[in-house]
Short mmCIF file of C-alpha atoms in Angstrom, two decimals:
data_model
loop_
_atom_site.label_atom_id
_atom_site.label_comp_id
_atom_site.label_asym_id
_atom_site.label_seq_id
_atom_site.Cartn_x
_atom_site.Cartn_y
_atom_site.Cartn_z
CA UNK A 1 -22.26 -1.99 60.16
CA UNK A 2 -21.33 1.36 58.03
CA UNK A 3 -17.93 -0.69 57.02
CA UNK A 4 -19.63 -4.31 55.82
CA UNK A 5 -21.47 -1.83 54.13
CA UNK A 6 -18.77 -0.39 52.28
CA UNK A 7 -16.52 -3.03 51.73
CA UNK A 8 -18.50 -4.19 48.46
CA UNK A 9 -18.07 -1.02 46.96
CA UNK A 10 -14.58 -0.87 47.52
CA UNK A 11 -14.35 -3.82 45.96
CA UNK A 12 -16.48 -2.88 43.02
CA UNK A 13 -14.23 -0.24 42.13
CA UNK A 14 -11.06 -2.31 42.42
CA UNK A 15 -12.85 -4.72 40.21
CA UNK A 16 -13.19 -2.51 37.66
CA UNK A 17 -9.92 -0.74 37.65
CA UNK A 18 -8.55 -3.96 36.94
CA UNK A 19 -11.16 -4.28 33.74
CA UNK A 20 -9.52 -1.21 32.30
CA UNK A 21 -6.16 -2.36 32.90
CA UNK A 22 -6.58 -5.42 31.15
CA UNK A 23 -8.08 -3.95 28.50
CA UNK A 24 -5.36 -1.66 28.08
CA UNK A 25 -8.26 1.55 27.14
CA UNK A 26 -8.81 1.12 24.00
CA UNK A 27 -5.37 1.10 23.26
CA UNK A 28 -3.58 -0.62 19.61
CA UNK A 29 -3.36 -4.84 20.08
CA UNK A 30 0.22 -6.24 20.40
CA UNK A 31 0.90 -7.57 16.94
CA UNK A 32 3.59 -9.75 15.53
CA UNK A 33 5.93 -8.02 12.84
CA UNK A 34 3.92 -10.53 10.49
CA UNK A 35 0.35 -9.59 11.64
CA UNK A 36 0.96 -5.65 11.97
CA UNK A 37 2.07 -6.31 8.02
CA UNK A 38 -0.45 -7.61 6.85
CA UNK A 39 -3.04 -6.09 9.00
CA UNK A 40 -1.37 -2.56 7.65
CA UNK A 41 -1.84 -4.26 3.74
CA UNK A 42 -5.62 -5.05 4.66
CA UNK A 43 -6.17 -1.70 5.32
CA UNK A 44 -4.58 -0.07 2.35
CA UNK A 45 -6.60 -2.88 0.54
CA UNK A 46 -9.99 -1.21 1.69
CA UNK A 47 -8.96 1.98 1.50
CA UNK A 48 -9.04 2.97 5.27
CA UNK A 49 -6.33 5.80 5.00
CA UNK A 50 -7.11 6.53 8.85
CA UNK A 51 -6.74 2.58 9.79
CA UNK A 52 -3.71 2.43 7.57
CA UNK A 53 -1.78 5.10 8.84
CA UNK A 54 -2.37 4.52 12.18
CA UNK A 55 0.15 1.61 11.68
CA UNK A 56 3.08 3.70 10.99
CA UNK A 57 5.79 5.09 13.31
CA UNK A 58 5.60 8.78 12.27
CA UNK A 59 2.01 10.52 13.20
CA UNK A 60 3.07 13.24 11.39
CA UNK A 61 2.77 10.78 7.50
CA UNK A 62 -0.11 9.91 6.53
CA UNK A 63 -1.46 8.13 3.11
CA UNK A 64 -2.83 9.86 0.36
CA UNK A 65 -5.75 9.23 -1.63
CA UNK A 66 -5.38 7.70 -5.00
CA UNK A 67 -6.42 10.38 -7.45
CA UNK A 68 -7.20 8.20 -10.20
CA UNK A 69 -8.70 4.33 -11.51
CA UNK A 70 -5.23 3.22 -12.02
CA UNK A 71 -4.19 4.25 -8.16
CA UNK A 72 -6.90 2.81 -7.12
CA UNK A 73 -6.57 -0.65 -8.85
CA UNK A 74 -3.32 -0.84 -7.57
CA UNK A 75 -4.18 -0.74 -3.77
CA UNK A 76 -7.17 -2.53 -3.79
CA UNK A 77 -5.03 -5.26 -6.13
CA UNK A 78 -1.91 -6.15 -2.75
CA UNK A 79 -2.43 -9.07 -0.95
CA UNK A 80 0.53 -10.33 1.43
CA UNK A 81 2.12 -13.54 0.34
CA UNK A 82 4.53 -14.05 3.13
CA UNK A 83 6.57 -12.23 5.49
CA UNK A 84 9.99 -13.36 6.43
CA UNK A 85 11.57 -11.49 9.25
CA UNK A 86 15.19 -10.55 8.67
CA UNK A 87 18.48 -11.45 11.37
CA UNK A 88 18.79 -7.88 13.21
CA UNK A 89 21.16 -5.87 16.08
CA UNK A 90 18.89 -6.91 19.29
CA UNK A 91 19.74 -3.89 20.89
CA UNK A 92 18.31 -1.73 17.92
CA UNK A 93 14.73 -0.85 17.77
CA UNK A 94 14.35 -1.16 14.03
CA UNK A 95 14.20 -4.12 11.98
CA UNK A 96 13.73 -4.86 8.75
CA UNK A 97 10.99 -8.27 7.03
CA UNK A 98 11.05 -8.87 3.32
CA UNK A 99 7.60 -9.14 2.21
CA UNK A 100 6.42 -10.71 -0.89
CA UNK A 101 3.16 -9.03 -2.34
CA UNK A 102 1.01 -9.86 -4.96
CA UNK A 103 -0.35 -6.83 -6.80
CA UNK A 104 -1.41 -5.53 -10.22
CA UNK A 105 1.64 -5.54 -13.09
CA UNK A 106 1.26 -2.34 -13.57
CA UNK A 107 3.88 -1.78 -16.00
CA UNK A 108 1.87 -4.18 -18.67
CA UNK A 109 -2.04 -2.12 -17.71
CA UNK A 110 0.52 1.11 -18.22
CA UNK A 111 1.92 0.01 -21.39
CA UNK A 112 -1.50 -1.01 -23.04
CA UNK A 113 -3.37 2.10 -22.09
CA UNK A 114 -0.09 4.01 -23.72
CA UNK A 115 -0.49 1.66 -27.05
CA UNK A 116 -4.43 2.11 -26.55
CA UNK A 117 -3.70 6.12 -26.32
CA UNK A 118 -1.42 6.01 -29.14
CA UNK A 119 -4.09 4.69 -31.65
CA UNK A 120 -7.51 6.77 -30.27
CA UNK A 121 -5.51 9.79 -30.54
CA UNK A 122 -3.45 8.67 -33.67
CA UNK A 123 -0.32 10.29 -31.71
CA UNK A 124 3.11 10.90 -32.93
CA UNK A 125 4.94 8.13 -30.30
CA UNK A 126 8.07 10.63 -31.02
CA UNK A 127 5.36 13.41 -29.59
CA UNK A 128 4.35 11.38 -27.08
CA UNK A 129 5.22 11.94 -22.93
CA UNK A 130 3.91 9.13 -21.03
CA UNK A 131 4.27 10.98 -17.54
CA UNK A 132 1.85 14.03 -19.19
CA UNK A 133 -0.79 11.77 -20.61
CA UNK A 134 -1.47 10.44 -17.74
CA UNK A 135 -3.56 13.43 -16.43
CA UNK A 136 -5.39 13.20 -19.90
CA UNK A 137 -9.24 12.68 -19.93
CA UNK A 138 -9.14 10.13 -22.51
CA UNK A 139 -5.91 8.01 -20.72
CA UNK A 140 -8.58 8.16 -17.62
CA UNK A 141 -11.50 6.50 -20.04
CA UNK A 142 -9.13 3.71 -21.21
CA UNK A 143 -8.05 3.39 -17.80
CA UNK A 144 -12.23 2.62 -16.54
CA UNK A 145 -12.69 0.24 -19.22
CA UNK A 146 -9.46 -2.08 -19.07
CA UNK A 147 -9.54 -2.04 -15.54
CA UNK A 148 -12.70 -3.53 -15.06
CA UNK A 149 -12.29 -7.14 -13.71
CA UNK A 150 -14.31 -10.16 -13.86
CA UNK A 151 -13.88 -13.61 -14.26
CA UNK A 152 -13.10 -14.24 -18.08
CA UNK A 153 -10.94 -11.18 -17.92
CA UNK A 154 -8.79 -11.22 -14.93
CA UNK A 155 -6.22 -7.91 -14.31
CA UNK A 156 -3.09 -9.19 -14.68
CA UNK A 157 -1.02 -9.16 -11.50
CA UNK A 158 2.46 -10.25 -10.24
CA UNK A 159 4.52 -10.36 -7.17
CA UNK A 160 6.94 -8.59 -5.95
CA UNK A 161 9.42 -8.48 -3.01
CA UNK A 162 9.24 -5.36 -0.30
CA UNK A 163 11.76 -4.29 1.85
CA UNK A 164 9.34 -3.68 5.32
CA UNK A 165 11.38 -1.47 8.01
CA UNK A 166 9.90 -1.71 11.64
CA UNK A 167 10.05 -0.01 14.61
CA UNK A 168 9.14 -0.88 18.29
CA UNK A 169 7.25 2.10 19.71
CA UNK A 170 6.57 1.21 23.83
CA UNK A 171 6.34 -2.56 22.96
CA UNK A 172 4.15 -2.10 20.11
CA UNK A 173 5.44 -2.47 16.48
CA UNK A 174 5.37 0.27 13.75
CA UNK A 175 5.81 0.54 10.11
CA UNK A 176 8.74 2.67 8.93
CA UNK A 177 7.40 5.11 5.60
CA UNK A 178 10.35 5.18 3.30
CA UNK A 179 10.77 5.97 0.03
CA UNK A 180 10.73 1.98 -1.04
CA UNK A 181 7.43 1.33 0.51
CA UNK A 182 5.66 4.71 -0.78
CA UNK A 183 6.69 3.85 -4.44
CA UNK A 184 5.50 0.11 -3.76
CA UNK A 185 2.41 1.77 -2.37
CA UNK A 186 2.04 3.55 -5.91
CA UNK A 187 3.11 1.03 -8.17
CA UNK A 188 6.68 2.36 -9.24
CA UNK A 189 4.96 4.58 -11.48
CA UNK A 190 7.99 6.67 -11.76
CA UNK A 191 10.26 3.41 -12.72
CA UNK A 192 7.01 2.13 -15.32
CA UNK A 193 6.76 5.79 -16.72
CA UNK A 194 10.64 5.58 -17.22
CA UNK A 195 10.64 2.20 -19.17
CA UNK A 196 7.63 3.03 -21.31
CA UNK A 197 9.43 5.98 -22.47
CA UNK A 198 12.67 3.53 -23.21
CA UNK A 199 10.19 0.84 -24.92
CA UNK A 200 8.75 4.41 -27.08
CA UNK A 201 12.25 5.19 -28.11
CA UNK A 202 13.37 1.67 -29.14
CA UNK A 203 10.15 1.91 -31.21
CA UNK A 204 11.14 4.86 -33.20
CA UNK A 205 14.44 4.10 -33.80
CA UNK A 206 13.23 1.06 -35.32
CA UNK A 207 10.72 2.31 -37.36
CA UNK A 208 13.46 4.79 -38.46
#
């Protein structure tokens, strides 16, 4: 009798071993090269560093913080377009998807707040370094009040293509963070800073 007795029990716990095993225990979802884009994109979109980061290959790298409006328009601006995965080796465990984004122009909100700097401050252009005014308290204000959205006054935006490198990490696929996708990720400041400095000097020799 002791043995019927047991047999449910047995059985019990069998039953939910296999419960845990299917649900793999809590573990990351098997995404396509597509979703784990654009699921990694949503994140960065709301601003979940932790759910963000958690999509990339390297624990050890993880997302900053925007420190300012601008940084912050710019993430909460991508949205995936497509994803189109590239021909690669088989036997490799990287691979590469270009990945068209839509996100704010920021080289046109950068050159306005520079020409909105320029006549607050009444500025010498010639004395003028767009990389240092951007940690000025009045380049901040013009920043909150031409970055405020709504429907008459859309931000302007554009798309661009991204380079995505992947890696498969025990079946499950993880982004690569190179120095492509952390400048995408920030807008090519550097490269905007760099041609409104070249747009400056064009302007001065001009005038001259």
């Amino acid at each position: 009798m002791k043995k019927k007795r047991t047999l449910p029990a047995v059985l019990l716990i069998y039953f939910l071993f296999g419960i845990f095993a299917l649900s793999g225990c809590g573990s990351q979802p098997k995404l396509s090269a597509e979703e784990t884009v654009r699921a990694f994109i949503d994140a960065v979109r709301a601003g979940d560093i932790e759910k963000a980061s958690s999509y990339l290959d390297d624990p050890s790298v993880s997302l900053t913080v925007p420190q300012n409006r601008l940084g912050e328009a710019i993430r909460q601006s991508m949205k995936v377009v497509s994803v189109k995965e590239n021909k690669n080796d088989e036997t490799s465990s990287l691979f590469t998807v270009d990945v068209t984004l839509q996100m704010l122009d920021v080289l046109q909100v950068m050159s306005r707040a520079t020409m909105l700097y320029l006549m607050d401050t009444k500025t010498d252009p010639q004395k003028v370094d767009p990389e240092t005014i951007q940690d000025d308290q009045r380049m901040a204000a013009i920043y909150d009040t031409i970055l405020k959205e709504d429907e008459r006054n859309p931000l302007p935006v554009k798309k661009t293509l991204c380079i995505f490198t992947l890696r498969e990490q025990n079946g499950i696929l993880k982004i690569v963070m190179d120095e492509s996708l952390a400048n995408t990720l920030e807008g090519n400041i550097r490269e905007n800073l760099e041609t409104i400095r070249k747009i400056l000097r064009n302007q001065q020799e001009t005038e001259q």
